[in-house]
Amino acid sequence: MRVLIVNKSESTGGAAVAARRLMDALNNNGVKARMLVAEKESDSITVSGLSRRWLLRWHFLWERLAIFVRLYFNREHLFEVDIANSGNDITGTREFREADVIHLHWINQGMLSLAGIRRILDSGKPVVWTMHDLWPASAICHYARGCGMFKSGCRRCPLLPGGGGDNDLAAKVWRKKQRMLKDRSICYVACSKWLAGEARNSALLRGQHVTDVPNAIATGVFRPTDRAEARHLLGLPAGTRLILFVSQRVTDRRKGMDYFVEAMTRLAAEHPELAAETSVAVLGGHAEDVASLLPVKVLPLGYVSDERRIVDIYNAADVFVLPSLEDNLPNTIMEAMACGVPCVGFRVGGIPEMIDHRRNGYVAAYRDSADLAEGINWVLSHDNTEELRRAAVSKVVSHYSEQSVALRYIEVYNQALAQKHYRI
């Protein structure tokens, strides 16, 4: 079986990381998988890049301009919505022609247009689409932010000026997506049970097959190592408790930095002796921007792309905190747990599926900074941290290993092939 994984980027962003890991897992389990990306960033022979990168840039700029105009030239939500009005046609590529199954991942911002997706569907090849967020099941948004219009038909979008209207941009893109899917089938895969439930409630996907398969992680790479050695390699203090916060852009409000600051402020006030022995390591872009907001010593690590160094950073931590306000199945929580680091997060999205409350971490009440502080304190003060660490690793090995995820995807591919009556 030959599978073509389509994603905008090869390695930048959570979806790209998940897609790349899946490709490796499939190739290690008897499937010939390769990636087709717009942004090729390595010399891997299993990853192909689109030849005309200038065209991708044009598609990206044209889409942003169309959205910018609809936002009345306000940049506030400019990168929170996608309309896929412009993109590449991949059906003529050698990689597409040779594939038995087309597996879409995150294909926004100029990678594929709705018309391009329709051409893929018209080719007759079975299509699997992994949902890393809600966009495939909504009109223009990636995260609903409490809006339930996708359950009946997107309109009056809160991300548009004045809350949109009954015939706003969201309603128009919704109708285009309906036409794209008319008399066509896609096997949708959500990375979490939560997102699968949201997708099944979408009026856009009625009649489509939706299942859930988690992202995979290489447990041979992300694994526990000696904490003292990891801190020594990174130049981090040895005699302190270390809290880790990770985000591609730590100032992204969706990742909950405001609640983290509130929780740490409360923790420092209620447990000053604990705060005096605690530091916060912040991994991600703009890490230095939040240093002055936290009541403990902050160690800004900046943006790190080297995987070996990232593994060391996880292993250096005593607890990983990710108070996301909306999230699917964060790779960062999976990576931290694989390294034996207990995690703390809000009860939202797929996070409660990953963290087993008071077994390998703490699931705090949604948007409750007091409970978040309680969770951090619970982990840092636990009388058997080794038990927490073993439980975290065990959860990852049993649920997210490359082999288990690859085998589940092979089942999905076989179902898609059977539905299409397409024979290798």
Coordinates of C-alpha atoms in Angstrom, one line a residue:
M1 CA 0.0 0.0 0.0
R2 CA 1.3 3.4 -1.0
V3 CA 0.1 6.4 1.1
L4 CA 0.8 10.1 0.3
I5 CA 0.6 12.3 3.3
V6 CA -0.1 15.9 2.3
N7 CA 0.7 18.8 4.7
K8 CA 1.7 22.4 4.3
S9 CA 5.0 22.1 6.2
E10 CA 7.4 19.2 6.8
S11 CA 8.3 20.0 10.4
T12 CA 7.0 23.4 11.5
G13 CA 3.9 23.3 13.7
G14 CA 2.2 20.5 15.6
A15 CA 0.4 19.1 12.6
A16 CA 3.6 18.8 10.7
V17 CA 5.4 17.0 13.5
A18 CA 2.4 14.6 13.8
A19 CA 2.3 14.0 10.1
R20 CA 6.1 13.3 9.9
R21 CA 5.9 10.9 12.8
L22 CA 3.1 9.1 11.2
M23 CA 5.0 8.7 8.0
D24 CA 7.9 7.2 9.9
A25 CA 5.6 4.9 11.8
L26 CA 3.9 3.6 8.7
N27 CA 7.2 3.0 6.9
N28 CA 8.3 1.0 9.9
N29 CA 5.1 -1.1 9.7
G30 CA 5.1 -2.2 6.1
V31 CA 3.4 0.7 4.4
K32 CA 5.2 2.8 1.7
A33 CA 4.4 6.3 3.0
R34 CA 5.8 9.6 1.8
M35 CA 5.0 13.3 2.4
L36 CA 4.2 16.0 -0.1
V37 CA 4.7 19.5 1.4
A38 CA 4.9 23.1 0.3
E39 CA 7.8 23.8 2.7
K40 CA 10.4 21.1 2.5
E41 CA 13.0 21.6 5.2
S42 CA 15.2 18.5 5.1
D43 CA 17.0 16.3 2.6
S44 CA 14.8 13.3 3.4
I45 CA 14.1 11.1 0.3
T46 CA 10.6 10.3 1.7
V47 CA 9.6 14.0 1.6
S48 CA 8.8 15.8 -1.6
G49 CA 8.4 19.5 -1.9
L50 CA 6.2 21.4 -4.4
S51 CA 8.5 22.7 -7.1
R52 CA 7.2 26.3 -7.4
R53 CA 7.4 27.8 -3.9
W54 CA 6.8 31.3 -5.2
L55 CA 3.3 30.1 -6.3
L56 CA 2.6 29.0 -2.7
R57 CA 3.5 32.4 -1.5
W58 CA 1.2 33.9 -4.1
H59 CA -1.7 31.6 -3.0
F60 CA -1.0 32.6 0.7
L61 CA -1.0 36.3 0.0
W62 CA -4.1 36.2 -2.2
E63 CA -6.0 34.4 0.5
R64 CA -4.8 36.8 3.3
L65 CA -5.8 39.8 1.1
A66 CA -9.3 38.4 0.5
I67 CA -9.7 37.8 4.3
F68 CA -8.2 41.2 5.2
V69 CA -10.7 43.0 3.0
R70 CA -13.6 41.0 4.6
L71 CA -12.2 42.1 8.0
Y72 CA -12.4 45.7 6.9
F73 CA -8.5 45.9 7.1
N74 CA -8.4 44.9 10.7
R75 CA -5.6 42.4 11.5
E76 CA -7.1 41.1 14.8
H77 CA -8.4 37.7 13.4
L78 CA -6.4 37.7 10.2
F79 CA -4.6 34.5 10.9
E80 CA -7.4 32.8 12.8
V81 CA -9.5 32.0 9.8
D82 CA -8.9 30.3 6.4
I83 CA -11.1 30.3 3.3
A84 CA -9.0 28.1 0.9
N85 CA -9.9 30.3 -2.1
S86 CA -6.5 29.7 -3.6
G87 CA -4.1 26.8 -3.6
N88 CA -2.1 24.2 -5.4
D89 CA -3.4 21.4 -7.7
I90 CA -1.4 18.3 -6.6
T91 CA -3.2 15.8 -8.8
G92 CA -0.7 16.2 -11.6
T93 CA 2.4 15.3 -9.4
R94 CA 4.2 12.0 -9.7
E95 CA 3.7 11.5 -6.0
F96 CA -0.1 11.8 -6.3
R97 CA -0.3 9.5 -9.4
E98 CA 1.7 6.7 -7.6
A99 CA -0.3 6.8 -4.4
D100 CA -3.1 4.4 -3.5
V101 CA -4.4 6.5 -0.6
I102 CA -4.3 10.3 -0.3
H103 CA -4.0 11.4 3.4
L104 CA -4.6 15.1 4.0
H105 CA -3.4 16.7 7.2
W106 CA -3.1 20.5 7.7
I107 CA -3.5 22.0 4.2
N108 CA -4.3 25.6 4.9
Q109 CA -2.6 29.0 4.1
G110 CA -2.1 28.4 0.4
M111 CA -1.4 24.7 0.3
L112 CA -4.7 23.5 -1.1
S113 CA -7.9 25.3 -2.2
L114 CA -11.4 23.9 -1.9
A115 CA -11.3 23.5 -5.7
G116 CA -8.0 21.6 -5.3
I117 CA -9.5 19.3 -2.7
R118 CA -12.5 18.6 -5.0
R119 CA -10.0 17.6 -7.8
I120 CA -8.4 15.2 -5.4
L121 CA -11.9 13.7 -4.6
D122 CA -12.8 13.6 -8.3
S123 CA -9.6 11.5 -9.0
G124 CA -11.4 8.5 -7.6
K125 CA -8.6 7.8 -5.1
P126 CA -9.7 7.2 -1.5
V127 CA -9.1 10.2 0.7
V128 CA -8.4 10.2 4.5
W129 CA -8.3 13.6 6.3
T130 CA -6.7 13.9 9.7
M131 CA -8.3 16.8 11.6
H132 CA -5.8 18.6 13.7
D133 CA -8.4 21.3 14.5
L134 CA -12.0 22.0 13.6
W135 CA -11.5 23.7 10.2
P136 CA -12.5 20.6 8.1
A137 CA -15.8 20.5 9.9
S138 CA -16.5 24.2 10.1
A139 CA -16.5 27.0 7.6
I140 CA -13.5 29.3 8.3
C141 CA -12.4 28.8 11.9
H142 CA -9.9 26.4 13.4
Y143 CA -11.2 26.7 16.9
A144 CA -14.9 27.4 17.6
R145 CA -14.3 29.6 20.8
G146 CA -17.7 28.5 22.1
C147 CA -19.6 29.1 18.9
G148 CA -21.8 26.2 17.9
M149 CA -23.0 27.4 14.5
F150 CA -21.0 24.6 12.7
K151 CA -23.6 22.2 14.2
S152 CA -26.3 23.7 12.0
G153 CA -24.6 25.8 9.3
C154 CA -21.9 28.4 9.8
R155 CA -23.1 32.1 9.7
R156 CA -23.0 35.1 12.0
C157 CA -19.4 34.3 12.6
P158 CA -18.0 35.9 15.8
L159 CA -14.6 36.3 14.2
L160 CA -16.0 38.6 11.5
P161 CA -16.7 42.4 12.0
G162 CA -20.0 43.0 13.8
G163 CA -20.4 39.2 14.4
G164 CA -21.1 38.6 10.7
G165 CA -24.6 38.0 9.3
D166 CA -26.7 35.3 7.8
N167 CA -24.8 35.6 4.5
D168 CA -21.4 36.5 5.8
L169 CA -18.0 35.1 4.7
A170 CA -18.5 32.0 6.9
A171 CA -21.8 31.2 5.3
K172 CA -20.4 31.6 1.8
V173 CA -17.4 29.3 2.5
W174 CA -19.8 26.8 4.2
R175 CA -21.8 26.5 1.0
K176 CA -18.6 26.1 -1.0
K177 CA -17.5 23.3 1.3
Q178 CA -20.9 21.7 0.9
R179 CA -20.5 21.7 -2.9
M180 CA -17.0 20.3 -2.6
L181 CA -18.3 17.3 -0.6
K182 CA -21.5 16.8 -2.6
D183 CA -21.7 13.1 -3.6
R184 CA -18.1 12.6 -2.4
S185 CA -16.8 10.7 0.7
I186 CA -13.9 11.3 2.9
C187 CA -12.7 9.2 5.9
Y188 CA -12.2 11.8 8.6
V189 CA -9.8 11.0 11.5
A190 CA -9.7 13.2 14.6
C191 CA -6.7 13.1 16.8
S192 CA -8.8 13.0 20.0
K193 CA -12.2 11.6 21.0
W194 CA -13.3 15.2 21.9
L195 CA -12.6 16.5 18.3
A196 CA -14.2 13.4 16.8
G197 CA -17.4 14.2 18.8
E198 CA -17.3 17.8 17.5
A199 CA -16.9 16.6 14.0
R200 CA -19.8 14.2 14.2
N201 CA -22.0 17.1 15.4
S202 CA -21.0 19.1 12.3
A203 CA -23.8 19.6 9.8
L204 CA -21.1 19.8 7.1
L205 CA -19.9 16.2 7.7
R206 CA -23.3 14.5 8.0
G207 CA -23.1 11.1 6.2
Q208 CA -19.3 11.2 6.3
H209 CA -17.2 8.6 8.3
V210 CA -15.5 10.0 11.3
T211 CA -13.2 8.1 13.7
D212 CA -10.5 9.0 16.2
V213 CA -6.8 7.9 16.1
P214 CA -4.3 9.7 18.3
N215 CA -1.0 11.1 17.1
A216 CA 2.1 8.9 17.3
I217 CA 5.3 9.6 19.2
A218 CA 8.7 7.9 18.9
T219 CA 9.1 6.5 22.4
G220 CA 12.7 5.5 21.5
V221 CA 13.5 9.2 21.1
F222 CA 11.2 10.8 23.7
R223 CA 12.1 8.8 26.8
P224 CA 13.2 9.4 30.3
T225 CA 16.9 10.2 30.9
D226 CA 18.8 11.4 34.0
R227 CA 17.3 14.7 35.2
A228 CA 20.6 16.0 36.7
E229 CA 22.5 15.2 33.5
A230 CA 19.8 16.9 31.4
R231 CA 20.1 20.1 33.5
H232 CA 23.9 20.0 33.3
L233 CA 23.8 19.8 29.5
L234 CA 21.4 22.7 29.3
G235 CA 23.1 24.8 32.0
L236 CA 19.9 24.8 34.1
P237 CA 20.0 25.1 37.9
A238 CA 20.3 21.8 39.7
G239 CA 19.0 22.6 43.2
T240 CA 15.6 23.9 42.3
R241 CA 12.2 22.7 41.3
L242 CA 11.6 23.3 37.6
I243 CA 8.3 24.0 35.9
L244 CA 8.2 23.9 32.1
F245 CA 5.9 25.9 29.8
V246 CA 6.1 25.2 26.1
S247 CA 4.4 26.8 23.1
Q248 CA 5.5 27.7 19.6
R249 CA 4.6 31.3 20.5
V250 CA 4.2 31.6 24.3
T251 CA 2.3 34.8 24.0
D252 CA -0.5 33.1 22.1
R253 CA -3.6 33.6 24.4
R254 CA -5.0 30.3 23.4
K255 CA -2.2 28.6 25.2
G256 CA -3.3 30.1 28.5
M257 CA -0.2 32.1 29.6
D258 CA -2.5 34.6 31.5
Y259 CA -3.9 31.8 33.6
F260 CA -0.4 30.4 34.2
V261 CA 0.7 33.8 35.5
E262 CA -2.3 34.0 37.8
A263 CA -1.7 30.4 39.0
M264 CA 1.9 31.1 39.7
T265 CA 1.1 34.3 41.5
R266 CA -1.4 32.5 43.7
L267 CA 1.1 29.6 44.3
A268 CA 3.8 32.1 45.4
A269 CA 1.4 33.8 47.8
E270 CA 0.1 30.6 49.4
H271 CA 3.4 28.6 49.4
P272 CA 6.2 31.1 49.5
E273 CA 8.7 28.4 50.6
L274 CA 7.9 26.4 47.5
A275 CA 8.1 29.4 45.3
A276 CA 11.5 30.3 46.6
E277 CA 12.8 26.9 45.4
T278 CA 11.1 27.0 42.1
S279 CA 12.0 28.3 38.6
V280 CA 10.0 28.4 35.4
A281 CA 11.6 27.4 32.1
V282 CA 9.8 28.8 29.1
L283 CA 10.4 27.2 25.7
G284 CA 9.1 28.9 22.6
G285 CA 9.1 32.2 20.7
H286 CA 8.8 35.4 22.7
A287 CA 9.8 33.6 25.9
E288 CA 11.6 36.6 27.2
D289 CA 8.4 38.7 26.9
V290 CA 6.7 36.9 29.8
A291 CA 9.7 36.8 32.2
S292 CA 8.7 39.9 34.1
L293 CA 5.1 38.6 34.6
L294 CA 6.0 35.6 36.8
P295 CA 6.7 35.8 40.5
V296 CA 9.6 33.3 40.4
K297 CA 12.8 33.0 38.5
V298 CA 12.2 32.6 34.8
L299 CA 14.6 30.9 32.4
P300 CA 13.7 31.9 28.8
L301 CA 14.9 29.1 26.5
G302 CA 13.6 30.7 23.3
Y303 CA 12.6 28.7 20.2
V304 CA 14.4 25.4 19.9
S305 CA 14.1 23.1 16.9
D306 CA 16.8 20.5 17.7
E307 CA 14.9 17.4 18.8
R308 CA 17.7 16.1 21.0
R309 CA 17.8 19.4 22.9
I310 CA 14.0 19.4 23.3
V311 CA 14.2 15.9 24.8
D312 CA 16.8 17.2 27.3
I313 CA 14.5 20.1 28.2
Y314 CA 11.6 17.9 29.0
N315 CA 13.8 15.6 31.1
A316 CA 15.1 18.6 33.0
A317 CA 11.6 19.5 34.3
D318 CA 9.7 18.4 37.4
V319 CA 6.3 19.3 35.9
F320 CA 5.0 20.4 32.6
V321 CA 2.1 22.9 32.6
L322 CA 0.0 23.7 29.5
P323 CA -3.2 25.6 30.4
S324 CA -4.6 25.7 26.9
L325 CA -8.0 27.2 26.5
E326 CA -8.7 25.2 23.3
D327 CA -6.6 22.3 22.1
N328 CA -7.0 19.0 20.4
L329 CA -4.3 16.5 21.5
P330 CA -1.2 18.6 22.2
N331 CA 2.1 17.0 21.1
T332 CA 3.8 18.8 23.9
I333 CA 1.9 17.0 26.6
M334 CA 2.6 13.7 24.8
E335 CA 6.3 14.5 24.6
A336 CA 6.5 15.5 28.2
M337 CA 4.8 12.4 29.4
A338 CA 6.9 10.2 27.2
C339 CA 9.9 11.7 29.0
G340 CA 8.3 10.8 32.4
V341 CA 7.2 14.3 33.3
P342 CA 3.8 14.7 35.0
C343 CA 1.6 17.2 33.3
V344 CA -1.0 19.8 34.4
G345 CA -3.7 21.3 32.1
F346 CA -7.3 22.4 32.0
R347 CA -10.2 20.0 31.4
V348 CA -10.7 21.0 27.8
G349 CA -10.5 19.4 24.3
G350 CA -8.4 16.2 24.3
I351 CA -6.3 17.0 27.3
P352 CA -8.4 15.0 29.8
E353 CA -7.9 12.0 27.5
M354 CA -4.1 12.3 27.9
I355 CA -3.7 13.2 31.6
D356 CA -5.2 10.8 34.0
H357 CA -6.2 13.0 36.9
R358 CA -4.0 12.4 40.0
R359 CA -2.4 9.4 38.4
N360 CA 0.2 10.9 36.0
G361 CA -0.7 14.6 36.4
Y362 CA -3.5 16.9 37.3
V363 CA -6.6 18.0 35.2
A364 CA -7.7 21.4 36.5
A365 CA -11.2 22.9 36.2
Y366 CA -11.5 24.9 33.0
R367 CA -10.2 28.5 33.2
D368 CA -9.7 28.1 37.0
S369 CA -6.3 29.5 37.9
A370 CA -6.8 28.5 41.5
D371 CA -7.3 24.9 40.6
L372 CA -4.4 25.2 38.2
A373 CA -2.2 26.4 41.1
E374 CA -3.5 23.5 43.1
G375 CA -2.5 21.1 40.4
I376 CA 1.1 22.4 40.1
N377 CA 1.5 22.3 43.9
W378 CA 0.1 18.7 43.9
V379 CA 2.7 17.5 41.5
L380 CA 5.6 19.4 43.0
S381 CA 4.7 18.3 46.6
H382 CA 3.8 14.6 45.7
D383 CA 5.5 12.2 48.0
N384 CA 6.2 9.6 45.2
T385 CA 7.3 11.5 42.1
E386 CA 8.8 8.3 40.6
E387 CA 5.3 6.7 40.6
L388 CA 3.9 9.7 38.7
R389 CA 6.8 9.5 36.2
R390 CA 6.3 5.8 35.6
A391 CA 2.5 6.3 35.1
A392 CA 3.2 9.1 32.6
V393 CA 5.5 6.9 30.5
S394 CA 3.2 3.9 30.7
K395 CA 0.2 5.9 29.4
V396 CA 2.2 7.0 26.3
V397 CA 3.6 3.6 25.5
S398 CA 0.2 2.0 25.7
H399 CA -1.7 4.6 23.8
Y400 CA 0.6 6.6 21.5
S401 CA 3.4 4.4 20.4
E402 CA 4.3 4.4 16.7
Q403 CA 3.3 0.8 16.2
S404 CA -0.1 1.1 17.8
V405 CA -1.0 4.3 15.9
A406 CA 0.3 2.9 12.6
L407 CA -1.8 -0.2 12.9
R408 CA -4.9 1.8 13.6
Y409 CA -4.3 4.0 10.5
I410 CA -3.7 0.9 8.4
E411 CA -7.3 -0.1 9.3
V412 CA -8.6 3.3 8.3
Y413 CA -6.8 3.0 4.9
N414 CA -8.2 -0.4 4.3
Q415 CA -11.7 0.9 5.1
A416 CA -11.2 3.8 2.7
L417 CA -10.0 1.5 0.0
A418 CA -13.0 -0.8 0.5
Q419 CA -15.4 2.2 0.3
K420 CA -13.9 3.3 -2.9
H421 CA -13.7 -0.2 -4.4
Y422 CA -10.2 0.9 -5.4
R423 CA -7.7 -1.9 -5.9
I424 CA -4.0 -1.7 -5.6

